[in-house]
Structure formats: structure tokens, C-alpha cells
CSV table of C-alpha atoms and ligand atoms in Angstrom, one decimal:
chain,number,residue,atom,x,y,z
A,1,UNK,CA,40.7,-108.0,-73.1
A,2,UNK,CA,39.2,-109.8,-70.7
A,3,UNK,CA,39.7,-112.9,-68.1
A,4,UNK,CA,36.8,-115.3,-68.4
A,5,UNK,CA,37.4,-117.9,-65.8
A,6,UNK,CA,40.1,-118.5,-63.4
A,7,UNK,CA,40.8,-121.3,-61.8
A,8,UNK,CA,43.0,-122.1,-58.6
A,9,UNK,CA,44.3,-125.0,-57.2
A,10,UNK,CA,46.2,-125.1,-53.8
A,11,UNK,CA,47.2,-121.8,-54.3
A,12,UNK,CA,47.7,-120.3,-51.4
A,13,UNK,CA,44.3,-120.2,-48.9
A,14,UNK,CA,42.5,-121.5,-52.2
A,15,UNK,CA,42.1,-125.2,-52.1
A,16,UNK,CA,40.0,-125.8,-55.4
A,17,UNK,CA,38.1,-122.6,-56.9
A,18,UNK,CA,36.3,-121.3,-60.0
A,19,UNK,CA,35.6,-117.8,-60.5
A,20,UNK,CA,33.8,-116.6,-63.5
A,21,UNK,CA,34.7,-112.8,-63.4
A,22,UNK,CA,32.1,-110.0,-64.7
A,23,UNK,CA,33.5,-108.3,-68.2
A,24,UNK,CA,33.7,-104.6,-65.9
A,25,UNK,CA,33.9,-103.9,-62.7
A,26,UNK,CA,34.4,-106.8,-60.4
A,27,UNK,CA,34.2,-106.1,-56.4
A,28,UNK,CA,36.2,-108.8,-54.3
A,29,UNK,CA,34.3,-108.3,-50.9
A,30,UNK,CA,35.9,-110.0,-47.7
A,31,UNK,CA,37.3,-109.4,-44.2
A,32,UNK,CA,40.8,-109.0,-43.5
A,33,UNK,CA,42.9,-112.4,-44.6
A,34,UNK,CA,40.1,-113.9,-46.1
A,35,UNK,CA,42.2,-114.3,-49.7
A,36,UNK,CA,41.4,-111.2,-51.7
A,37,UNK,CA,45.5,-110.3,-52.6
A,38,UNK,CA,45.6,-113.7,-52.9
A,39,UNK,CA,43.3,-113.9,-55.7
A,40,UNK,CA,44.7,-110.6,-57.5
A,41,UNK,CA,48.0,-112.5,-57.2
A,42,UNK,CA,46.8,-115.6,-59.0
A,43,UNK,CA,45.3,-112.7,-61.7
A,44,UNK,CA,48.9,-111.4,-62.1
A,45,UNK,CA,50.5,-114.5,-61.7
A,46,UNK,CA,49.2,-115.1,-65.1
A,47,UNK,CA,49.7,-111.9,-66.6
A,48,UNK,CA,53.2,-112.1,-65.5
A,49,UNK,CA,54.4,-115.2,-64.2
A,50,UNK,CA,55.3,-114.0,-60.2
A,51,UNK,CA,53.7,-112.2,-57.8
A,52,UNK,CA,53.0,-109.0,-57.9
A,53,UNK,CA,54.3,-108.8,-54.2
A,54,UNK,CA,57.3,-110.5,-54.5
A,55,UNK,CA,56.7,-113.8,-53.3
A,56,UNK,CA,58.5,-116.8,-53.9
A,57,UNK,CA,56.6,-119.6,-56.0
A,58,UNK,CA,57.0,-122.1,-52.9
A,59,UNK,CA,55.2,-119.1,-50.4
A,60,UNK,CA,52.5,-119.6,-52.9
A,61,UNK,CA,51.9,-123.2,-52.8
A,62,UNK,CA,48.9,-124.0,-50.2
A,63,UNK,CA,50.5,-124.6,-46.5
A,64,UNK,CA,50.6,-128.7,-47.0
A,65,UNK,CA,50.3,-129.1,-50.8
A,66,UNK,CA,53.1,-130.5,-53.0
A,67,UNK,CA,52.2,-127.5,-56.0
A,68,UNK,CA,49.9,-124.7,-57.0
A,69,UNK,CA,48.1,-124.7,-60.2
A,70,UNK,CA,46.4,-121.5,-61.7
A,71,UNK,CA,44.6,-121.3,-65.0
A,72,UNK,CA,43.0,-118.5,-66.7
A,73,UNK,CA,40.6,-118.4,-69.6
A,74,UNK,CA,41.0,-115.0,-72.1
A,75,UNK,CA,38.8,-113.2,-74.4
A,76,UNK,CA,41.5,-110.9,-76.9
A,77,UNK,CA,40.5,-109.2,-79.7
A,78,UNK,CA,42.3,-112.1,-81.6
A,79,UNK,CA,40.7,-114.9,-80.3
A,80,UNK,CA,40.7,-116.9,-77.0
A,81,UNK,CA,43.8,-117.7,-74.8
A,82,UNK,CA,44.6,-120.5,-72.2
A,83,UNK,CA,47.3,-119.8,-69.8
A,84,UNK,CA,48.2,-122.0,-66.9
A,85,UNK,CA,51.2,-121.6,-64.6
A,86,UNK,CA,51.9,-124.5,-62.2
A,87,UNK,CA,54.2,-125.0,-59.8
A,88,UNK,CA,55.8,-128.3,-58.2
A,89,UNK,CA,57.8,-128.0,-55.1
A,90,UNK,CA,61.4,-128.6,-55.7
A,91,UNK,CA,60.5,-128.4,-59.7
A,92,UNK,CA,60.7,-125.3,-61.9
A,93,UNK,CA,57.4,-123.4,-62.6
A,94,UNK,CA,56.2,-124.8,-65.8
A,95,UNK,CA,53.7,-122.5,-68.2
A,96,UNK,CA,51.4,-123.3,-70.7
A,97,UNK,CA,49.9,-121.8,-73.6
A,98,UNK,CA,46.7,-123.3,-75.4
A,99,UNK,CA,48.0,-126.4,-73.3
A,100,UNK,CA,51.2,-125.8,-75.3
A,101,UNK,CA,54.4,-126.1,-72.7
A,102,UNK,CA,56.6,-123.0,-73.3
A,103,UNK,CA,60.3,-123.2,-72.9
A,104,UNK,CA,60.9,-119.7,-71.3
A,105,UNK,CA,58.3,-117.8,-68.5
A,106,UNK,CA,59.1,-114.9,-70.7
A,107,UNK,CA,56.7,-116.3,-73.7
A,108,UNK,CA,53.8,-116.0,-71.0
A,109,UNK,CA,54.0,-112.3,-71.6
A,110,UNK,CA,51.5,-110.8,-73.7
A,111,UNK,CA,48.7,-113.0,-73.6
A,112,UNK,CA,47.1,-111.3,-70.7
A,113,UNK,CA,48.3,-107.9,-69.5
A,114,UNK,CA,47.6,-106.3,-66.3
A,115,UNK,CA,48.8,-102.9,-64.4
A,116,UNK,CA,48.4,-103.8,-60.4
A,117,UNK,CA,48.1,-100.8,-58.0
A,118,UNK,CA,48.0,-101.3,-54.6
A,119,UNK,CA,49.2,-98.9,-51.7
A,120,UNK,CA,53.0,-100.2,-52.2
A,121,UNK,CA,53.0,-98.2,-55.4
A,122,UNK,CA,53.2,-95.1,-52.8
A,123,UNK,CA,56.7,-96.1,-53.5
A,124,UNK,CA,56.6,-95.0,-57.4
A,125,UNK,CA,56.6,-91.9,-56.5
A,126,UNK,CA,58.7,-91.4,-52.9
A,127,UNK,CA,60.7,-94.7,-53.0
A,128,UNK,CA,64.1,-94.8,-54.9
A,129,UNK,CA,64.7,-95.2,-59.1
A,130,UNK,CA,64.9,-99.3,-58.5
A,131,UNK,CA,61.0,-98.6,-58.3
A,132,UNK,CA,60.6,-96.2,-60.8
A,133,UNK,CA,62.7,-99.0,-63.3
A,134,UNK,CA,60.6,-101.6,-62.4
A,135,UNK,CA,57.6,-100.0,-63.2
A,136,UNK,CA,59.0,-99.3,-66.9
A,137,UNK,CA,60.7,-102.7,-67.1
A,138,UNK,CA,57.1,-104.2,-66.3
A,139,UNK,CA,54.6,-102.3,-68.4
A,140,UNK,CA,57.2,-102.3,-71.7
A,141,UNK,CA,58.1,-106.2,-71.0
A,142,UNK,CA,54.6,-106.9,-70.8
A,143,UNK,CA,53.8,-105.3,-74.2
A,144,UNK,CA,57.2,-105.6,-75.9
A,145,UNK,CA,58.6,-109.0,-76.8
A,146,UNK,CA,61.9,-107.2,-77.9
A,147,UNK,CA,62.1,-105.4,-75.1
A,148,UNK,CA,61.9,-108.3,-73.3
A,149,UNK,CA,64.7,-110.2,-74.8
A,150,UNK,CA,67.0,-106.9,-74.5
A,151,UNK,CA,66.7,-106.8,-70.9
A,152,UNK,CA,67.5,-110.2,-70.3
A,153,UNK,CA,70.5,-110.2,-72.2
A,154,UNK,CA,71.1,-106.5,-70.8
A,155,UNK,CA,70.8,-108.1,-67.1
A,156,UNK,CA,73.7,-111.0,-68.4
A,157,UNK,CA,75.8,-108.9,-70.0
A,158,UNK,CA,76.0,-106.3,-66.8
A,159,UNK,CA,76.8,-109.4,-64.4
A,160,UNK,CA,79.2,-110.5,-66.8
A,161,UNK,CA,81.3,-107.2,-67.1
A,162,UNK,CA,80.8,-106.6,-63.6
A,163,UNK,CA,82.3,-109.6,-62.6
A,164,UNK,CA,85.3,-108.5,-65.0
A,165,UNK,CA,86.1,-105.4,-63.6
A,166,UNK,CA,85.8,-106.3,-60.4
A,167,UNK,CA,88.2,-109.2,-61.0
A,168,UNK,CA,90.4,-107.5,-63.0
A,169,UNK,CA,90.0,-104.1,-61.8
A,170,UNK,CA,91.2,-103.9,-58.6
A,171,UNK,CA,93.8,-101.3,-58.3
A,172,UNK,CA,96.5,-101.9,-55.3
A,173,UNK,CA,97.9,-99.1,-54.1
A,174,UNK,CA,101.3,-99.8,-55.2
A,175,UNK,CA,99.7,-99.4,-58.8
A,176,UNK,CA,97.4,-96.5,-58.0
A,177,UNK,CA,98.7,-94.2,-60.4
A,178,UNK,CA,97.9,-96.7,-62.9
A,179,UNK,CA,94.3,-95.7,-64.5
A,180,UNK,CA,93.5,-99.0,-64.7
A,181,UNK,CA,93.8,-102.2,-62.7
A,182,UNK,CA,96.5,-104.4,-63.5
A,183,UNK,CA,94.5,-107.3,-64.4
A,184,UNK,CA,92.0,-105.7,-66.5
A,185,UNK,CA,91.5,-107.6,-69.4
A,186,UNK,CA,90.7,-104.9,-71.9
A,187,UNK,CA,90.1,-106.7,-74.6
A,188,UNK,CA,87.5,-108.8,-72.7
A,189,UNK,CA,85.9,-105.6,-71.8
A,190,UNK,CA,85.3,-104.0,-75.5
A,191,UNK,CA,83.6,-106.9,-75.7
A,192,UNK,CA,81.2,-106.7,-73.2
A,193,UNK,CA,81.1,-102.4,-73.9
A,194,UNK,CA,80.2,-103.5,-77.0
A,195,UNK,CA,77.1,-105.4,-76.1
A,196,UNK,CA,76.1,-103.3,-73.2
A,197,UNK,CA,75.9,-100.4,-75.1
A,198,UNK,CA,74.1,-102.3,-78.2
A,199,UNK,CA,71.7,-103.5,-75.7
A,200,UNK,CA,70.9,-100.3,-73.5
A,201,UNK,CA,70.8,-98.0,-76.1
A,202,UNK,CA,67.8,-100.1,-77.4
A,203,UNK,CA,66.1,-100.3,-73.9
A,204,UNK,CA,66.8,-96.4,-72.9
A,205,UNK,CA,65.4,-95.8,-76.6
A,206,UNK,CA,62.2,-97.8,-75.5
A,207,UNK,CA,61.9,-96.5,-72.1
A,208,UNK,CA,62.3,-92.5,-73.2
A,209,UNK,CA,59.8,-92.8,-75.9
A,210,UNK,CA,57.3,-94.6,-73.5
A,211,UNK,CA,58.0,-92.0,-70.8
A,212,UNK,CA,57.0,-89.3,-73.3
A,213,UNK,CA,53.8,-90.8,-73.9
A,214,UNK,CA,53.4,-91.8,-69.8
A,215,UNK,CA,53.8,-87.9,-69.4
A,216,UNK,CA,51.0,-86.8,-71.7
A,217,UNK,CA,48.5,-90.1,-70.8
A,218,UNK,CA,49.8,-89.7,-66.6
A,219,UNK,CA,49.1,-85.5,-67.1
A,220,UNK,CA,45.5,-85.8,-68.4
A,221,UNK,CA,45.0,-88.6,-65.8
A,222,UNK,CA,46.4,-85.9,-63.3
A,223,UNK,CA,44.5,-82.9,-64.4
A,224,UNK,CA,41.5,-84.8,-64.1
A,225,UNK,CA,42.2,-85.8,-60.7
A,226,UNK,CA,43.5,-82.3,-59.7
A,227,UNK,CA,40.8,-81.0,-61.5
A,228,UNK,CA,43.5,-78.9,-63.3
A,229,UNK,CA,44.8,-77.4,-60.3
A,230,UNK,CA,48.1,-79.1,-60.5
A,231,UNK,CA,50.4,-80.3,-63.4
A,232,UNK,CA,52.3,-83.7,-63.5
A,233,UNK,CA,54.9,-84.1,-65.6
A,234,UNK,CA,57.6,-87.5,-66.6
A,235,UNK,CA,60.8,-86.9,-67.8
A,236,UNK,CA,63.4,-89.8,-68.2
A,237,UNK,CA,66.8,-89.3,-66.1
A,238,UNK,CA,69.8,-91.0,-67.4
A,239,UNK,CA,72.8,-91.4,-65.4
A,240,UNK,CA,75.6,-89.6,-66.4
A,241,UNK,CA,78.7,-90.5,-65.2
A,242,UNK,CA,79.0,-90.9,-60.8
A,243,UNK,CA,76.2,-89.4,-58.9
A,244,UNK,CA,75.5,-87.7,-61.9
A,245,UNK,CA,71.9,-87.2,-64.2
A,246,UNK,CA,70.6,-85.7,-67.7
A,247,UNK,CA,67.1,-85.0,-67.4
A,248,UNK,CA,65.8,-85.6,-71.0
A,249,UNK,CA,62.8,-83.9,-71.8
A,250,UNK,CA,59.9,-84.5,-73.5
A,251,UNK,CA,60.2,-83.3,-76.9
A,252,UNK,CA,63.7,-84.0,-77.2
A,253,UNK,CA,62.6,-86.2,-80.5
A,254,UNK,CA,65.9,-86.1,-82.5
A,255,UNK,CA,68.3,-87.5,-79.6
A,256,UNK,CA,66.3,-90.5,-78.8
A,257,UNK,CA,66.9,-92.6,-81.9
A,258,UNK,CA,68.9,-95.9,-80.3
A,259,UNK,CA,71.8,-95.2,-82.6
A,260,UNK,CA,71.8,-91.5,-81.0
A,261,UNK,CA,71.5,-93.1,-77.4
A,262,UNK,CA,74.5,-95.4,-77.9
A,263,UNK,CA,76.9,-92.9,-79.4
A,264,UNK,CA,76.3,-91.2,-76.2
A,265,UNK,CA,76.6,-94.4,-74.2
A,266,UNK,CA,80.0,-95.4,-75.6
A,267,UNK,CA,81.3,-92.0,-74.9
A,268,UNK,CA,80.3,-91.9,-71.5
A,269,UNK,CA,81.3,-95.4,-70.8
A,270,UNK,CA,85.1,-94.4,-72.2
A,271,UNK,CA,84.5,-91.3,-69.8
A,272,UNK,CA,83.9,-93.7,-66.8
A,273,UNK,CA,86.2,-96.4,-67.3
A,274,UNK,CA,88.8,-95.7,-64.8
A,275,UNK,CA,86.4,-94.9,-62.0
A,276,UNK,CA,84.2,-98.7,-63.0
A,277,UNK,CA,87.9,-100.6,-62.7
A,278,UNK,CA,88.3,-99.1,-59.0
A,279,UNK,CA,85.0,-99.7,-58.0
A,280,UNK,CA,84.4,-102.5,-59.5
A,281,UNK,CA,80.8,-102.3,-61.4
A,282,UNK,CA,79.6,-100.7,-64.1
A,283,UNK,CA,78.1,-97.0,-63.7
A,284,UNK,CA,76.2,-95.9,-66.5
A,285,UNK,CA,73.2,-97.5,-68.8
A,286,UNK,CA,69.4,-98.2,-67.9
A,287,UNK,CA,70.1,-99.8,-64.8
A,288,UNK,CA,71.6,-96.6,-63.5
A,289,UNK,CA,68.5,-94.7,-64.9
A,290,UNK,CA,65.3,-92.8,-63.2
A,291,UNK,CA,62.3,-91.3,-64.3
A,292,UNK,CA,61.7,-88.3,-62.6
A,293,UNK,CA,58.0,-87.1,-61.2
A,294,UNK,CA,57.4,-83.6,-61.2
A,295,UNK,CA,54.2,-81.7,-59.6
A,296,UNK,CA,54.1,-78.3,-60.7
A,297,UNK,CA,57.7,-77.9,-61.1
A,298,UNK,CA,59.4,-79.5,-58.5
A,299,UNK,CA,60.3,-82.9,-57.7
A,300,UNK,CA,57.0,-85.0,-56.1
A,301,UNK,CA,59.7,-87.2,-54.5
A,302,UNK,CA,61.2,-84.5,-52.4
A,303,UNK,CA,58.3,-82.0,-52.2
A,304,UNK,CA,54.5,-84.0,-52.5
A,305,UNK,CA,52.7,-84.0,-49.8
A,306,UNK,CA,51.5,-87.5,-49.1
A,307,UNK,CA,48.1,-87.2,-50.8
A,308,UNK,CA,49.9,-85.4,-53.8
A,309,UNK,CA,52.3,-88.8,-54.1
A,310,UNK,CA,49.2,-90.9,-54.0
A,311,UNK,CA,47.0,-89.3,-56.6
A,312,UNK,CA,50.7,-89.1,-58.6
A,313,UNK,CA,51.1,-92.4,-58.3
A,314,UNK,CA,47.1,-93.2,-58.8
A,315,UNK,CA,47.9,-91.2,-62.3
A,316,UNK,CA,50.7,-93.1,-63.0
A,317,UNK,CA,48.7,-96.2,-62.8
A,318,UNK,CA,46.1,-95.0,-65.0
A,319,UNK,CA,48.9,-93.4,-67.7
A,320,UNK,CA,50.6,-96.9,-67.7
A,321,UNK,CA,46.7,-98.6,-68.3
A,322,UNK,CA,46.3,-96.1,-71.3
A,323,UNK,CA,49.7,-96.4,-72.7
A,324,UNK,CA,49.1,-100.6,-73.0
A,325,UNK,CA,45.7,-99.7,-74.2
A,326,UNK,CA,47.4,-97.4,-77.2
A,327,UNK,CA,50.0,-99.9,-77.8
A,328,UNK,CA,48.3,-103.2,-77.9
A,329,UNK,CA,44.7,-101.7,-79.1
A,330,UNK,CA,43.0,-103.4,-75.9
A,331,UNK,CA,43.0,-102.4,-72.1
A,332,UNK,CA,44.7,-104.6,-69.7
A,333,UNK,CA,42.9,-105.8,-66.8
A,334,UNK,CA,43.2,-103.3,-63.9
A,335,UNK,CA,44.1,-104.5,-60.4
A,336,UNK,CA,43.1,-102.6,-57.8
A,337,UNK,CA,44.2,-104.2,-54.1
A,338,UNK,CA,43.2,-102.3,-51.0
A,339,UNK,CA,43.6,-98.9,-52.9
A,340,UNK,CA,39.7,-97.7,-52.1
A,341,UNK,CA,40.1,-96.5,-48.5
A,342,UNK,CA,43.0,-94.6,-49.4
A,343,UNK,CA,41.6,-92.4,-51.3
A,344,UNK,CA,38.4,-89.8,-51.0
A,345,UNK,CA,35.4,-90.1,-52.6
A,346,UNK,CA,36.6,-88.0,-55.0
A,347,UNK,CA,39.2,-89.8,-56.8
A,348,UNK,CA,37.5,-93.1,-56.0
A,349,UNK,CA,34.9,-91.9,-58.5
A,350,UNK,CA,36.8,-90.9,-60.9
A,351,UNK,CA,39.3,-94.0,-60.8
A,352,UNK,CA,35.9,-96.4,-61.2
A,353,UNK,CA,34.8,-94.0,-63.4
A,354,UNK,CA,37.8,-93.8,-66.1
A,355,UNK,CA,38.9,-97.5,-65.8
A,356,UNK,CA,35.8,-99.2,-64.9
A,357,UNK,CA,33.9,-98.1,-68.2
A,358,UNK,CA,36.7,-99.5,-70.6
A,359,UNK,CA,38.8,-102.3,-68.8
A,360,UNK,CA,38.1,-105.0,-66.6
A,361,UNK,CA,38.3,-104.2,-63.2
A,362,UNK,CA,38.9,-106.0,-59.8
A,363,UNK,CA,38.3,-104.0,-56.7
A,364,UNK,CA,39.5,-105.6,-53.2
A,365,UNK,CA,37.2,-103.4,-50.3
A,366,UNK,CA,36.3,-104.4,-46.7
A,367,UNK,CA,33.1,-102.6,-47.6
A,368,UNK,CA,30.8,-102.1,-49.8
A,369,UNK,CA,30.5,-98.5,-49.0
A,370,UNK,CA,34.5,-98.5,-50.8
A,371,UNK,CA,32.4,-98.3,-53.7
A,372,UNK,CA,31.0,-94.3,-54.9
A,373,UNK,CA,27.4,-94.8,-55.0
A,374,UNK,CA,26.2,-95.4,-58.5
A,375,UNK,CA,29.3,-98.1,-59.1
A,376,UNK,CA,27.4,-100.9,-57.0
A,377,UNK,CA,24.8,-101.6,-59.4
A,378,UNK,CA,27.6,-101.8,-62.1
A,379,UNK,CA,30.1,-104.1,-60.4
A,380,UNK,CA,29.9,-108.1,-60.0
A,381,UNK,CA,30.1,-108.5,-56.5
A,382,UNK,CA,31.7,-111.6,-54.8
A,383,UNK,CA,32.4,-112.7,-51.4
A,384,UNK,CA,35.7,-113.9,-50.4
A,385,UNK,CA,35.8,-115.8,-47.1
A,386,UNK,CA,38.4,-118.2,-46.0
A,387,UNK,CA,39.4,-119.2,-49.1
A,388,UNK,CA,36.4,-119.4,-50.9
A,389,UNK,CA,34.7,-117.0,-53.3
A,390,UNK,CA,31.0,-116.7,-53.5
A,391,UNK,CA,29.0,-114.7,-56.1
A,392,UNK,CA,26.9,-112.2,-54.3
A,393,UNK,CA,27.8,-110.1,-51.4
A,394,UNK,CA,24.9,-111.3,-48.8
A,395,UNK,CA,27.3,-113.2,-45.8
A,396,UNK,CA,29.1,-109.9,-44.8
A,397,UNK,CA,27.5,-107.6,-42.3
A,398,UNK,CA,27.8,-104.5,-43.5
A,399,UNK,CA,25.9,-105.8,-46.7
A,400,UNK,CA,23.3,-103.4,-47.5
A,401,UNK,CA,24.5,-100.6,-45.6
A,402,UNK,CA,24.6,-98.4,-48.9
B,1,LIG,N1,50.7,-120.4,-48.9
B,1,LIG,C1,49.6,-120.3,-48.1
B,1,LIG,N2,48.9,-121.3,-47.8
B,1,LIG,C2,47.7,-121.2,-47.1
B,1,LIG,N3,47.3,-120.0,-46.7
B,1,LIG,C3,48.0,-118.9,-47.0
B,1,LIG,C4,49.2,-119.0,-47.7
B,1,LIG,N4,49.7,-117.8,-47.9
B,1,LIG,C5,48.8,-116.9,-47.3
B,1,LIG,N5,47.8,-117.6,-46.7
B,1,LIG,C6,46.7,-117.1,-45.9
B,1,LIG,O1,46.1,-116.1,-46.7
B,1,LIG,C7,45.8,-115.0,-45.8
B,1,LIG,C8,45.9,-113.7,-46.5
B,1,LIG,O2,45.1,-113.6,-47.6
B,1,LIG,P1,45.1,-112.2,-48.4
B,1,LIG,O3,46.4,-111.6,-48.3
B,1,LIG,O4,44.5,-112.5,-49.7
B,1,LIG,O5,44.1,-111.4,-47.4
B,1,LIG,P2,43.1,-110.3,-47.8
B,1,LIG,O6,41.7,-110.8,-47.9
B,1,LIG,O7,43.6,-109.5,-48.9
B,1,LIG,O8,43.1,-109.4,-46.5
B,1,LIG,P3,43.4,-107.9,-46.2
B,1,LIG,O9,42.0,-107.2,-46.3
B,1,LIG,O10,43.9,-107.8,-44.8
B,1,LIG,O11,44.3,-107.4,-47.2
B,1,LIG,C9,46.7,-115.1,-44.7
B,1,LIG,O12,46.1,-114.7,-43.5
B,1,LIG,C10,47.1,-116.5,-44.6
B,1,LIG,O13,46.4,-117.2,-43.6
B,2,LIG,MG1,44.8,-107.8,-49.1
């Protein structure tokens, strides 16, 4: 797929501007705060509806303005897509497809799809699971629209039940021999069990099955990185009961139907119950999950050395890109935000090189020379300064220095 024309309005240092993005390799050349995330943002702003760096809509409005507007222009295999997302201080963010208002920021899914890497995504692979979830909540949501749904309704029905035990839960210690707490309303709670389990057997069913294809596409990613000197490997780590994990592995094909998945989850939940009533919350399901990272054996978390957790997380980023790519049948645009000075010549090669030939591409660099040589004749360069984007890369000063 591929983004045509963009088009910002008073989004963030962007007071009106057009872009007309190359169909490969784009290079986004500027100094430092110029508005090069910033334009990457509006990018996954449309492919996802927020930022990709967790800002609020109003911290993307243009300092002064009343509202941001972005609109995008997309080539599918299908036919052509117009997206906008527009936001009004004070108002919700409304999003349009084909100029068609939709009711739920969910329905902007899909349309365009995009996997961001940018040197947060360090945290993939040494922050904690939140990350890890997040990463597979993102790349299924994007490509799933059941998915989609499920965790909604997964997120509600966990507040909900929460909320129950922790209301109903609480265990005094007059009553501690009680398993339960006195005000437990059980019957509430089947209720909710029921739902939760219905629900999160479906996403963990979703989630293991894409991890299994991650850890081939994220391997051969790997190995060519590593030039086969290491091995990656995924595996999907459900939380079993308190502080507890099952590691499921990758050809465990006959467990991982969802009815399989919520057999298991009813029984552990039963397992549980007494402990969720004292504490109050609910311990088991996919928001308990992980997804475990393993170099050679042992855990990259705990054990990579910090340029073995960026080219992990560098082959994470290019799994994820060749998972949407089996999925949908068409590559999602890649992001690629300050990520070129991280790494060596090496593996800058090869990223330009394996994603630059198939998807479209946008590179953010301080330099040209961020670019291997042989890339520069391949990429459409622009110049960002102050807000504005320029075709070309003639205004900076290192210009020519190739
Ligand atoms: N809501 C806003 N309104 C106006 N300007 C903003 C707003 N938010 C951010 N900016 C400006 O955008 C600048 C940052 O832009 P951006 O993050 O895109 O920089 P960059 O070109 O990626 O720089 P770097 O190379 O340092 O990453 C900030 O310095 C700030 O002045
Ligand atoms: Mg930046």
C-alpha cells in the first residue's frame, strides 16, 4: 500500500502543508526540532488514530490553534482510500472515511497500516510485558477487526469484574477464614467469568498463533542480521495463576484452538478465585500475558547485551512488517524515526535493504550520510525545517557530503 498525499493542518509545528510522498524510500532530512516525529506522527495518526508516542490529541493541536486536521490519500490493492482525523479542542476527535463520518475511531483501522520503530522500541525487548502486549494488541488490531472488538469488550468486562471483586471482595479479618469476601456477589461474578473467559480465550487464541508466525518471520529477520550467528526465538507466556507463567511453544498446534484456551482459562480462573476476592482484581487472561524474547537460549530481557536488544527489537519490527504483509497481502508503510544512528552500517543496510525494496518507507536522519551509500539515489529526499517540508535536500549543510 501506499500513502499518496498527506496533508496537515495546524498540527503541531505544521501550519498548512502538502507532502506528496515517493512510493519507496522516503528520507525526512532536518535538524533537531524541526518537525520530522511530528510528521511520522501525523503518518500514524492515520493509520491508527493517536500518536504513536503517546500524546494527547490537544498536545497535538498547533500551539494557538482551535484544532488539528490531517488527511491522507491511499493507494490499496482495492482501490483508493481517504482518511482524515480532525480534532476540535474541547470536541471529540472525529474520523472520516471517503468523507464518510464513522461512529467509532476503531473503524479507522485497516485502511492504512503502519509498524513505527523508533529507539523507544528498545523497550520491546528490555522493558516489562505491558510493552510486549502492546506491540501484539497493535499489529493484530490493526489487521483484525475481530480482534479489535474482543479487546474492547475484553478491556470492559475486566474493569467491570474488577470493580466487583474489589467491592465485594474485601475480606475483614474477622471473616478471614472465609474463602471469599462477604459481599461477593457470586452470581454477578459467573457472569462476568463467563464473558472474560469467552473473550480472552479468543484474543490469547489470536495472539499465540501470531506469535508463532512472529517467531519464524522475526528469526529469518534475525539470522540475517546476525548473519546466522545468533538465533531469536518468540514464544507466548500466559500467566498462570500469581507470579506464575506457561511458556507455550511454538508448535504446540493442538492446544491453541480458542475453545482449548478457555477450558484452561475457566479452570484457572476457579483456581484463582479466592486469592482475586482478597486482592481485589483479576489475575489471569491476556492482560496478564507476555511474549517472551529469547537469543540463543536465554532470555534477551535479562541477558542481551544492548546491541543484541536493538537488532532484537529491529527484528521484531521487521517480523511484525512481514506478518501484516502475509495477512493482509500488502506491506504496511514502515516508520522509521531516529533509528539510523543507532545502528551500524551494517544493519542499516540491510533494514533499507529488506523494507525499502517492498514497502513504503520514511526515514527521519540528521544526515544524509544516515543513509548506506547506494540508498540515496533510491530515496525521495525532503527537507524538513521549521515546520515546513521541502522536496530536495539542498538547504542543509551537510548536503553533499556523501
Ligand atoms: N503542539 C505544538 N504546536 C507547535 N509546535 C509544536 C507542538 N508540539 C511540538 N512542537 C514543536 O515541534 C518540535 C519538535 O518537532 P519534532 O519532534 O518533529 O522534531 P524532530 O525534527 O523530530 O527533531 P529531532 O531530530 O530532535 O528528533 C518541538 O521543538 C516543538 O517546538
Ligand atoms: Mg524526532
Amino acid at each position: 500500500m501506499q500513502l499518496e498525499a498527506l496533508r496537515l493542518v495546524n498540527f503541531r509545528n505544521y501550519s498548512e502543508q502538502e507532502v506528496a510522498p515517493g512510493s519507496r524510500l522516503n528520507l525526512l532530512l532536518g535538524q533537531n526540532a524541526q518537525g520530522k516525529s511530528n510528521l511520522l506522527e501525523a503518518v500514524y495518526l492515520l493509520a491508527t488514530g493517536r500518536s504513536y508516542r503517546g500524546a494527547a490529541d490537544a498536545e497535538m493541536v498547533r500551539w494557538g490553534a482551535a484544532g488539528f486536521a490531517v488527511r491522507g490519500r491511499v493507494q490499496r490493492a482495492y482501490g483508493e482510500v481517504l482518511l482524515e482525523v480532525a480534532y476540535q479542542v474541547d470536541q471529540r476527535k472525529r474520523v472520516r472515511v471517503n468523507g464518510t463520518d464513522v461512529r467509532r475511531l476503531s473503524e479507522l483501522f485497516g485502511y492504512l497500516t503502519a509498524v513505527i520503530f523508533s529507539p523507544e522500541d528498545l523497550q520491546l525487548v528490555k522493558g516489562g510485558p505491558a510493552h510486549r502486549r502492546r506491540f501484539l494488541d497493535l499489529e493484530l488490531a490493526q489487521i483484525d477487526p475481530a480482534y479489535r472488538q474482543d479487546l474492547i469488550d475484553y478491556q470492559q468486562v475486566l474493569v467491570q469484574r474488577n470493580n466487583l471483586l474489589r467491592e465485594g471482595g474485601a475480606v475483614s479479618a474477622a471473616s478471614a477464614s472465609r474463602r471469599l469476601g462477604p459481599r461477593l456477589d457470586l452470581g454477578q461474578l459467573e457472569v462476568w467469568d463467563e464473558q472474560l473467559v469467552t473473550l480472552g480465550a479468543r484474543l490469547h487464541a489470536k495472539r499465540a498463533r501470531a506469535v508463532r508466525a512472529l517467531s519464524r518471520l522475526a528469526a529469518e529477520a534475525h539470522r540475517r542480521i546476525t548473519a546466522g550467528r545468533e538465533t531469536l526465538r518468540l514464544a507466548y507466556l500466559a500467566a498462570a495463576g500469581p507470579g506464575g507463567r506457561r511458556v507455550e511453544a511454538e508448535g504446540e498446534g493442538a492446544e491453541s484452538t480458542p475453545e482449548a484456551f478457555r477450558r484452561r482459562l475457566a479452570e484457572e480462573l476457579e483456581r484463582v478465585r479466592p486469592l482475586e476476592a482478597r486482592r481485589g482484581m483479576t489475575l489471569l487472561g491476556p492482560h496478564r500475558d507476555d511474549l517472551l524474547l529469547a537469543i540463543d537460549g536465554a532470555e534477551a530481557r535479562s541477558f542481551a547485551s544492548q546491541g543484541q536488544q536493538r537488532t532484537a527489537a529491529l527484528a521484531l519490527k521487521l517480523g511484525e512488517l512481514e506478518f501484516m504483509r502475509e495477512e493482509t497481502g500488502e506491506y504496511p508503510l514502515l516508520l522509521l524515526d531516529d533509528v539510523m544512528s543507532e545502528l551500524d552500517s551494517g544493519r542499516r543496510r540491510f533494514l533499507l535493504e529488506a523494507a525499502g525494496e517492498r514497502a513504503q518507507v520514511f526515514v527521519t536522519a540528521t544526515s544524509r550520510r544516515a543513509l548506506p551509500a547506494g540508498q540515496e539515489e533510491r530515496a525521495q529526499v525532503f527537507t524538513v525545517e521549521q515546520g515546513k517540508i521541502a522536496p530536495g535536500g539542498e538547504p542543509l549543510s551537510e548536503a553533499g557530503t556523501v
